[in-house]
Amino acid sequence: MKRITSKDNPQYRKLKQFASNSAAARRERYAILDGVHLCQSYLEHVGHPALCVVSQTSQYHAEVLEIIAECEKGNAQCLLLPDGLFRPLSQVDNGVDIVFLVLKPVYDTLPELVQNAVLLDRIQDPGNVGSILRSAAASGIRQVYCSVGTASVWTSRVLRAGMGAHFLLEVFENVSLETLIETSKIPVVATTPYARSTIYDIDLRSSVAWLLGHEGGGISESLMERASDRVVIPHAGLMESLNVAACAAVCFFEQMRQCLSGRK
C-alpha cells in the first residue's frame, strides 16, 4: 500500500479538490465514496474502484482490512494517509476512515420511458434526492431521470443518503423531461396536493413514470400539462403536504403492493 505523507503530493491535492470543491467534482468523471458502507456496496454491485484511500487509524479496522484485500485482488491502488491528511477527504463524522475514488457511469444514449421510472423536476435538497433513489432501488425501480436544477446525484450528501442505491440504478442527469415525456411509452403520473384522484384510486399494476417536483414550487406547469395522471396522497392532520421523499416512498410501495397483490 502506497503511503503519502505530504499535503503537496499531486495525487493527494487532486483528491482533496474532489472532496472539497463540489463544482469541480460535478465536472469530473470521478466521484468519491465516503465510508465503509458505500465502499462495500460498490465492491458488491459494481466492482473495484480506481483508488482506495484509508487513514493510519483505520488501516487495521476489520472491515477496512477486508476492503483493502478485495481491492488488491483487483489491482486497485490503495493509499495510506496520516489522519490529518485524510480528514479533509471525508464528510463523515465519527466514521471509519476510508474512501473510494470511482468512475461515474457514462451512458451513450438516453432510453425511452418503457419501464417503471422516476422523473425528478428540480429537486434541490441532496437528502431528498438520495432518499428518493434509495426508495426507488428498494421498490425495484431501475431508472431515474433528473432535470437541470436537480441536485447532482454524485455529491457526497446524495451518495450518503442513497446508501448504495446509485449502484443499483441507471441515473440520467440534465435531462429535458418535456422531451422525455413526449416520447414516453408508459403513463406519466404526477404527484400534486391539488389532484382529485388519490394514489389509491388508480391502477398501478403496469409500468408508470413517477413525476416528482421541486420542494417549494412543485412540478413545473409545462411538465404538469404533459402528465397522463395527477394524484395526491391523502393524509390526516393539518399538514398541507408530505415531504417529497416521503411522497415518493408511498407512491413506489403502493405500486409494489398492487403488483404483488394483483389488484388495486
mmCIF file of C-alpha atoms in Angstrom:
data_model
loop_
_atom_site.group_PDB
_atom_site.id
_atom_site.type_symbol
_atom_site.label_atom_id
_atom_site.label_comp_id
_atom_site.label_asym_id
_atom_site.label_seq_id
_atom_site.Cartn_x
_atom_site.Cartn_y
_atom_site.Cartn_z
ATOM 1 C CA MET A 1 0.000 0.000 0.000
ATOM 2 C CA LYS A 2 1.430 3.347 -1.065
ATOM 3 C CA ARG A 3 1.999 5.930 1.697
ATOM 4 C CA ILE A 4 1.552 9.649 1.135
ATOM 5 C CA THR A 5 2.768 11.974 3.886
ATOM 6 C CA SER A 6 2.904 15.392 2.170
ATOM 7 C CA LYS A 7 -0.075 17.672 1.524
ATOM 8 C CA ASP A 8 1.778 18.860 -1.594
ATOM 9 C CA ASN A 9 1.722 15.444 -3.226
ATOM 10 C CA PRO A 10 -0.030 15.902 -6.624
ATOM 11 C CA GLN A 11 -2.219 12.828 -6.179
ATOM 12 C CA TYR A 12 -3.330 13.988 -2.742
ATOM 13 C CA ARG A 13 -4.019 17.529 -3.951
ATOM 14 C CA LYS A 14 -6.281 16.160 -6.684
ATOM 15 C CA LEU A 15 -8.172 14.025 -4.174
ATOM 16 C CA LYS A 16 -8.631 16.973 -1.852
ATOM 17 C CA GLN A 17 -10.012 19.043 -4.735
ATOM 18 C CA PHE A 18 -12.605 16.334 -5.466
ATOM 19 C CA ALA A 19 -13.640 16.216 -1.831
ATOM 20 C CA SER A 20 -13.779 19.945 -1.077
ATOM 21 C CA ASN A 21 -14.951 21.534 -4.334
ATOM 22 C CA SER A 22 -18.438 20.354 -5.290
ATOM 23 C CA ALA A 23 -18.412 22.301 -8.564
ATOM 24 C CA ALA A 24 -15.159 20.663 -9.613
ATOM 25 C CA ALA A 25 -16.461 17.261 -8.540
ATOM 26 C CA ARG A 26 -19.549 17.658 -10.756
ATOM 27 C CA ARG A 27 -17.372 18.379 -13.784
ATOM 28 C CA GLU A 28 -15.064 15.422 -13.304
ATOM 29 C CA ARG A 29 -15.518 11.813 -14.423
ATOM 30 C CA TYR A 30 -14.808 10.566 -10.913
ATOM 31 C CA ALA A 31 -16.755 10.580 -7.646
ATOM 32 C CA ILE A 32 -15.713 9.989 -4.042
ATOM 33 C CA LEU A 33 -17.478 7.341 -1.975
ATOM 34 C CA ASP A 34 -17.161 8.076 1.724
ATOM 35 C CA GLY A 35 -17.328 5.395 4.401
ATOM 36 C CA VAL A 36 -17.367 1.628 4.810
ATOM 37 C CA HIS A 37 -20.958 1.012 3.692
ATOM 38 C CA LEU A 38 -20.670 2.800 0.346
ATOM 39 C CA CYS A 39 -17.320 1.181 -0.385
ATOM 40 C CA GLN A 40 -18.662 -2.281 0.408
ATOM 41 C CA SER A 41 -21.748 -1.661 -1.736
ATOM 42 C CA TYR A 42 -19.610 -0.565 -4.654
ATOM 43 C CA LEU A 43 -17.452 -3.690 -4.439
ATOM 44 C CA GLU A 44 -20.552 -5.885 -4.274
ATOM 45 C CA HIS A 45 -22.579 -4.331 -7.092
ATOM 46 C CA VAL A 46 -20.074 -2.643 -9.411
ATOM 47 C CA GLY A 47 -16.522 -3.855 -8.914
ATOM 48 C CA HIS A 48 -13.157 -2.433 -7.960
ATOM 49 C CA PRO A 49 -12.554 1.306 -7.542
ATOM 50 C CA ALA A 50 -9.955 3.413 -9.300
ATOM 51 C CA LEU A 51 -8.426 4.157 -5.902
ATOM 52 C CA CYS A 52 -8.908 3.147 -2.256
ATOM 53 C CA VAL A 53 -7.723 5.560 0.443
ATOM 54 C CA VAL A 54 -7.512 4.857 4.195
ATOM 55 C CA SER A 55 -6.134 6.641 7.235
ATOM 56 C CA GLN A 56 -3.486 5.347 9.601
ATOM 57 C CA THR A 57 -6.084 4.975 12.346
ATOM 58 C CA SER A 58 -8.446 2.879 10.230
ATOM 59 C CA GLN A 59 -5.901 0.686 8.418
ATOM 60 C CA TYR A 60 -6.296 -2.210 10.884
ATOM 61 C CA HIS A 61 -10.078 -1.979 11.231
ATOM 62 C CA ALA A 62 -11.537 -5.408 10.395
ATOM 63 C CA GLU A 63 -13.906 -4.205 7.639
ATOM 64 C CA VAL A 64 -11.242 -1.951 6.151
ATOM 65 C CA LEU A 65 -8.776 -4.836 6.004
ATOM 66 C CA GLU A 66 -11.352 -6.869 4.065
ATOM 67 C CA ILE A 67 -11.967 -3.999 1.655
ATOM 68 C CA ILE A 68 -8.246 -3.442 1.093
ATOM 69 C CA ALA A 69 -7.707 -7.147 0.420
ATOM 70 C CA GLU A 70 -10.526 -7.172 -2.133
ATOM 71 C CA CYS A 71 -9.181 -4.033 -3.826
ATOM 72 C CA GLU A 72 -5.694 -5.513 -4.061
ATOM 73 C CA LYS A 73 -7.153 -8.640 -5.663
ATOM 74 C CA GLY A 74 -8.493 -6.408 -8.411
ATOM 75 C CA ASN A 75 -5.213 -4.478 -8.700
ATOM 76 C CA ALA A 76 -6.851 -1.280 -7.445
ATOM 77 C CA GLN A 77 -4.307 1.116 -5.980
ATOM 78 C CA CYS A 78 -4.545 1.652 -2.203
ATOM 79 C CA LEU A 79 -3.217 4.737 -0.438
ATOM 80 C CA LEU A 80 -2.405 5.197 3.239
ATOM 81 C CA LEU A 81 -2.619 8.732 4.665
ATOM 82 C CA PRO A 82 -1.852 10.254 8.051
ATOM 83 C CA ASP A 83 -5.072 11.089 9.889
ATOM 84 C CA GLY A 84 -4.515 14.821 9.373
ATOM 85 C CA LEU A 85 -4.320 14.435 5.596
ATOM 86 C CA PHE A 86 -7.265 12.063 5.435
ATOM 87 C CA ARG A 87 -9.630 14.315 7.396
ATOM 88 C CA PRO A 88 -10.283 16.853 4.574
ATOM 89 C CA LEU A 89 -11.295 13.995 2.250
ATOM 90 C CA SER A 90 -14.225 12.841 4.414
ATOM 91 C CA GLN A 91 -17.505 14.448 5.416
ATOM 92 C CA VAL A 92 -18.487 11.579 7.723
ATOM 93 C CA ASP A 93 -18.269 12.423 11.419
ATOM 94 C CA ASN A 94 -17.072 9.652 13.749
ATOM 95 C CA GLY A 95 -16.947 7.151 10.917
ATOM 96 C CA VAL A 96 -14.321 4.683 9.743
ATOM 97 C CA ASP A 97 -11.761 6.461 7.576
ATOM 98 C CA ILE A 98 -11.994 5.005 4.090
ATOM 99 C CA VAL A 99 -12.921 6.490 0.724
ATOM 100 C CA PHE A 100 -13.055 5.184 -2.823
ATOM 101 C CA LEU A 101 -12.398 7.157 -5.971
ATOM 102 C CA VAL A 102 -14.666 5.678 -8.654
ATOM 103 C CA LEU A 103 -15.598 6.374 -12.242
ATOM 104 C CA LYS A 104 -19.101 7.742 -12.724
ATOM 105 C CA PRO A 105 -21.164 5.663 -15.159
ATOM 106 C CA VAL A 106 -21.446 7.071 -18.669
ATOM 107 C CA TYR A 107 -24.471 6.335 -20.853
ATOM 108 C CA ASP A 108 -24.227 6.710 -24.613
ATOM 109 C CA THR A 109 -27.967 7.092 -25.163
ATOM 110 C CA LEU A 110 -30.997 8.216 -23.195
ATOM 111 C CA PRO A 111 -33.502 5.354 -23.124
ATOM 112 C CA GLU A 112 -37.208 5.975 -23.717
ATOM 113 C CA LEU A 113 -39.687 5.527 -20.907
ATOM 114 C CA VAL A 114 -40.788 1.909 -21.284
ATOM 115 C CA GLN A 115 -40.410 0.612 -17.707
ATOM 116 C CA ASN A 116 -41.017 1.880 -14.191
ATOM 117 C CA ALA A 117 -39.041 5.080 -13.735
ATOM 118 C CA VAL A 118 -38.741 8.247 -11.657
ATOM 119 C CA LEU A 119 -38.580 11.788 -13.071
ATOM 120 C CA LEU A 120 -37.159 14.461 -10.752
ATOM 121 C CA ASP A 121 -38.058 18.053 -11.591
ATOM 122 C CA ARG A 122 -35.623 20.476 -9.915
ATOM 123 C CA ILE A 123 -35.494 18.692 -6.554
ATOM 124 C CA GLN A 124 -32.729 20.599 -4.838
ATOM 125 C CA ASP A 125 -32.195 19.068 -1.422
ATOM 126 C CA PRO A 126 -29.455 16.405 -1.603
ATOM 127 C CA GLY A 127 -31.016 14.431 1.228
ATOM 128 C CA ASN A 128 -34.340 14.268 -0.612
ATOM 129 C CA VAL A 129 -32.686 13.167 -3.843
ATOM 130 C CA GLY A 130 -30.670 10.456 -2.108
ATOM 131 C CA SER A 131 -33.706 9.201 -0.185
ATOM 132 C CA ILE A 132 -35.752 9.016 -3.399
ATOM 133 C CA LEU A 133 -33.007 6.993 -5.086
ATOM 134 C CA ARG A 134 -32.912 4.648 -2.098
ATOM 135 C CA SER A 135 -36.696 4.118 -2.163
ATOM 136 C CA ALA A 136 -36.656 3.626 -5.924
ATOM 137 C CA ALA A 137 -33.993 0.919 -5.720
ATOM 138 C CA ALA A 138 -35.736 -0.755 -2.783
ATOM 139 C CA SER A 139 -39.023 -0.949 -4.700
ATOM 140 C CA GLY A 140 -37.479 -2.404 -7.843
ATOM 141 C CA ILE A 141 -37.363 0.728 -9.993
ATOM 142 C CA ARG A 142 -34.227 0.853 -12.117
ATOM 143 C CA GLN A 143 -34.220 4.199 -13.963
ATOM 144 C CA VAL A 144 -34.165 7.777 -12.635
ATOM 145 C CA TYR A 145 -34.152 10.892 -14.830
ATOM 146 C CA CYS A 146 -33.109 14.246 -13.339
ATOM 147 C CA SER A 147 -33.877 17.637 -14.837
ATOM 148 C CA VAL A 148 -31.463 20.548 -14.908
ATOM 149 C CA GLY A 149 -31.667 22.129 -11.455
ATOM 150 C CA THR A 150 -31.885 18.831 -9.584
ATOM 151 C CA ALA A 151 -29.124 18.248 -7.037
ATOM 152 C CA SER A 152 -26.121 16.492 -8.557
ATOM 153 C CA VAL A 153 -26.505 12.814 -7.722
ATOM 154 C CA TRP A 154 -22.782 12.099 -7.281
ATOM 155 C CA THR A 155 -22.143 14.596 -4.491
ATOM 156 C CA SER A 156 -21.258 13.282 -1.048
ATOM 157 C CA ARG A 157 -24.587 14.160 0.607
ATOM 158 C CA VAL A 158 -26.682 12.476 -2.090
ATOM 159 C CA LEU A 159 -24.450 9.406 -2.072
ATOM 160 C CA ARG A 160 -24.703 9.065 1.703
ATOM 161 C CA ALA A 161 -28.491 9.470 1.677
ATOM 162 C CA GLY A 162 -28.738 6.939 -1.163
ATOM 163 C CA MET A 163 -26.941 4.273 0.909
ATOM 164 C CA GLY A 164 -25.692 2.408 -2.177
ATOM 165 C CA ALA A 165 -28.815 2.866 -4.332
ATOM 166 C CA HIS A 166 -26.695 4.524 -7.034
ATOM 167 C CA PHE A 167 -25.117 1.170 -7.811
ATOM 168 C CA LEU A 168 -28.496 -0.478 -8.451
ATOM 169 C CA LEU A 169 -29.897 2.257 -10.688
ATOM 170 C CA GLU A 170 -29.349 3.973 -14.011
ATOM 171 C CA VAL A 171 -29.417 7.682 -13.167
ATOM 172 C CA PHE A 172 -29.523 10.215 -16.000
ATOM 173 C CA GLU A 173 -28.781 13.864 -15.250
ATOM 174 C CA ASN A 174 -29.563 17.154 -17.008
ATOM 175 C CA VAL A 175 -32.450 15.588 -18.929
ATOM 176 C CA SER A 176 -35.144 17.516 -20.797
ATOM 177 C CA LEU A 177 -38.113 15.934 -19.064
ATOM 178 C CA GLU A 178 -40.545 17.568 -21.506
ATOM 179 C CA THR A 179 -38.915 15.770 -24.430
ATOM 180 C CA LEU A 180 -38.680 12.536 -22.478
ATOM 181 C CA ILE A 181 -42.387 12.594 -21.566
ATOM 182 C CA GLU A 182 -43.465 13.370 -25.123
ATOM 183 C CA THR A 183 -41.920 10.102 -26.345
ATOM 184 C CA SER A 184 -42.994 8.035 -23.329
ATOM 185 C CA LYS A 185 -44.477 4.606 -23.968
ATOM 186 C CA ILE A 186 -45.972 4.433 -20.457
ATOM 187 C CA PRO A 187 -48.237 6.716 -18.384
ATOM 188 C CA VAL A 188 -46.579 9.564 -16.509
ATOM 189 C CA VAL A 189 -48.092 10.042 -13.052
ATOM 190 C CA ALA A 190 -47.566 13.457 -11.437
ATOM 191 C CA THR A 191 -47.844 13.927 -7.681
ATOM 192 C CA THR A 192 -49.554 17.119 -6.527
ATOM 193 C CA PRO A 193 -51.548 18.103 -3.425
ATOM 194 C CA TYR A 194 -54.186 19.627 -5.726
ATOM 195 C CA ALA A 195 -55.170 16.445 -7.589
ATOM 196 C CA ARG A 196 -58.673 14.976 -7.307
ATOM 197 C CA SER A 197 -57.581 11.339 -7.625
ATOM 198 C CA THR A 198 -55.664 9.719 -4.802
ATOM 199 C CA ILE A 199 -52.753 7.345 -5.168
ATOM 200 C CA TYR A 200 -55.158 4.558 -4.172
ATOM 201 C CA ASP A 201 -57.671 5.327 -6.946
ATOM 202 C CA ILE A 202 -55.522 4.447 -9.949
ATOM 203 C CA ASP A 203 -54.367 1.099 -11.290
ATOM 204 C CA LEU A 204 -50.596 0.825 -10.878
ATOM 205 C CA ARG A 205 -50.144 -2.788 -11.904
ATOM 206 C CA SER A 206 -48.453 -1.761 -15.172
ATOM 207 C CA SER A 207 -45.320 0.354 -15.606
ATOM 208 C CA VAL A 208 -45.531 4.093 -14.907
ATOM 209 C CA ALA A 209 -43.119 7.001 -14.688
ATOM 210 C CA TRP A 210 -43.430 8.902 -11.406
ATOM 211 C CA LEU A 211 -43.057 12.669 -11.789
ATOM 212 C CA LEU A 212 -41.926 14.456 -8.610
ATOM 213 C CA GLY A 213 -41.387 18.191 -8.287
ATOM 214 C CA HIS A 214 -39.426 20.946 -6.582
ATOM 215 C CA GLU A 215 -39.757 21.089 -2.786
ATOM 216 C CA GLY A 216 -41.331 24.555 -2.758
ATOM 217 C CA GLY A 217 -42.757 25.144 -6.233
ATOM 218 C CA GLY A 218 -43.807 21.617 -7.117
ATOM 219 C CA ILE A 219 -43.857 20.310 -10.686
ATOM 220 C CA SER A 220 -43.456 22.929 -13.413
ATOM 221 C CA GLU A 221 -46.590 23.848 -15.339
ATOM 222 C CA SER A 222 -45.170 22.627 -18.653
ATOM 223 C CA LEU A 223 -44.449 19.187 -17.198
ATOM 224 C CA MET A 224 -47.759 19.003 -15.353
ATOM 225 C CA GLU A 225 -49.595 19.591 -18.634
ATOM 226 C CA ARG A 226 -47.808 16.617 -20.185
ATOM 227 C CA ALA A 227 -48.589 14.168 -17.348
ATOM 228 C CA SER A 228 -51.074 11.368 -18.021
ATOM 229 C CA ASP A 229 -52.442 11.353 -14.463
ATOM 230 C CA ARG A 230 -52.298 13.545 -11.366
ATOM 231 C CA VAL A 231 -52.567 12.031 -7.914
ATOM 232 C CA VAL A 232 -52.482 13.103 -4.292
ATOM 233 C CA ILE A 233 -51.600 11.107 -1.174
ATOM 234 C CA PRO A 234 -54.453 11.576 1.285
ATOM 235 C CA HIS A 235 -53.407 12.290 4.844
ATOM 236 C CA ALA A 236 -54.927 13.294 8.137
ATOM 237 C CA GLY A 237 -53.953 16.296 10.213
ATOM 238 C CA LEU A 238 -53.122 19.909 9.483
ATOM 239 C CA MET A 239 -50.026 19.478 7.318
ATOM 240 C CA GLU A 240 -50.542 20.722 3.763
ATOM 241 C CA SER A 241 -48.437 18.037 2.112
ATOM 242 C CA LEU A 242 -45.750 15.408 2.597
ATOM 243 C CA ASN A 243 -42.031 15.850 2.112
ATOM 244 C CA VAL A 244 -41.193 14.893 -1.492
ATOM 245 C CA ALA A 245 -39.019 11.958 -0.410
ATOM 246 C CA ALA A 246 -41.803 10.603 1.818
ATOM 247 C CA CYS A 247 -44.279 11.108 -1.019
ATOM 248 C CA ALA A 248 -42.028 9.167 -3.380
ATOM 249 C CA ALA A 249 -41.735 6.225 -0.979
ATOM 250 C CA VAL A 250 -45.523 5.991 -0.551
ATOM 251 C CA CYS A 251 -46.027 6.033 -4.334
ATOM 252 C CA PHE A 252 -43.367 3.440 -5.122
ATOM 253 C CA PHE A 253 -44.518 0.995 -2.486
ATOM 254 C CA GLU A 254 -48.208 1.412 -3.271
ATOM 255 C CA GLN A 255 -47.343 0.373 -6.824
ATOM 256 C CA MET A 256 -45.327 -2.546 -5.477
ATOM 257 C CA ARG A 257 -48.239 -3.559 -3.220
ATOM 258 C CA GLN A 258 -50.670 -3.520 -6.146
ATOM 259 C CA CYS A 259 -48.336 -5.572 -8.309
ATOM 260 C CA LEU A 260 -47.770 -8.167 -5.586
ATOM 261 C CA SER A 261 -51.427 -8.451 -4.695
ATOM 262 C CA GLY A 262 -52.623 -8.476 -8.317
ATOM 263 C CA ARG A 263 -55.371 -5.996 -7.556
ATOM 264 C CA LYS A 264 -55.988 -2.356 -6.672
#
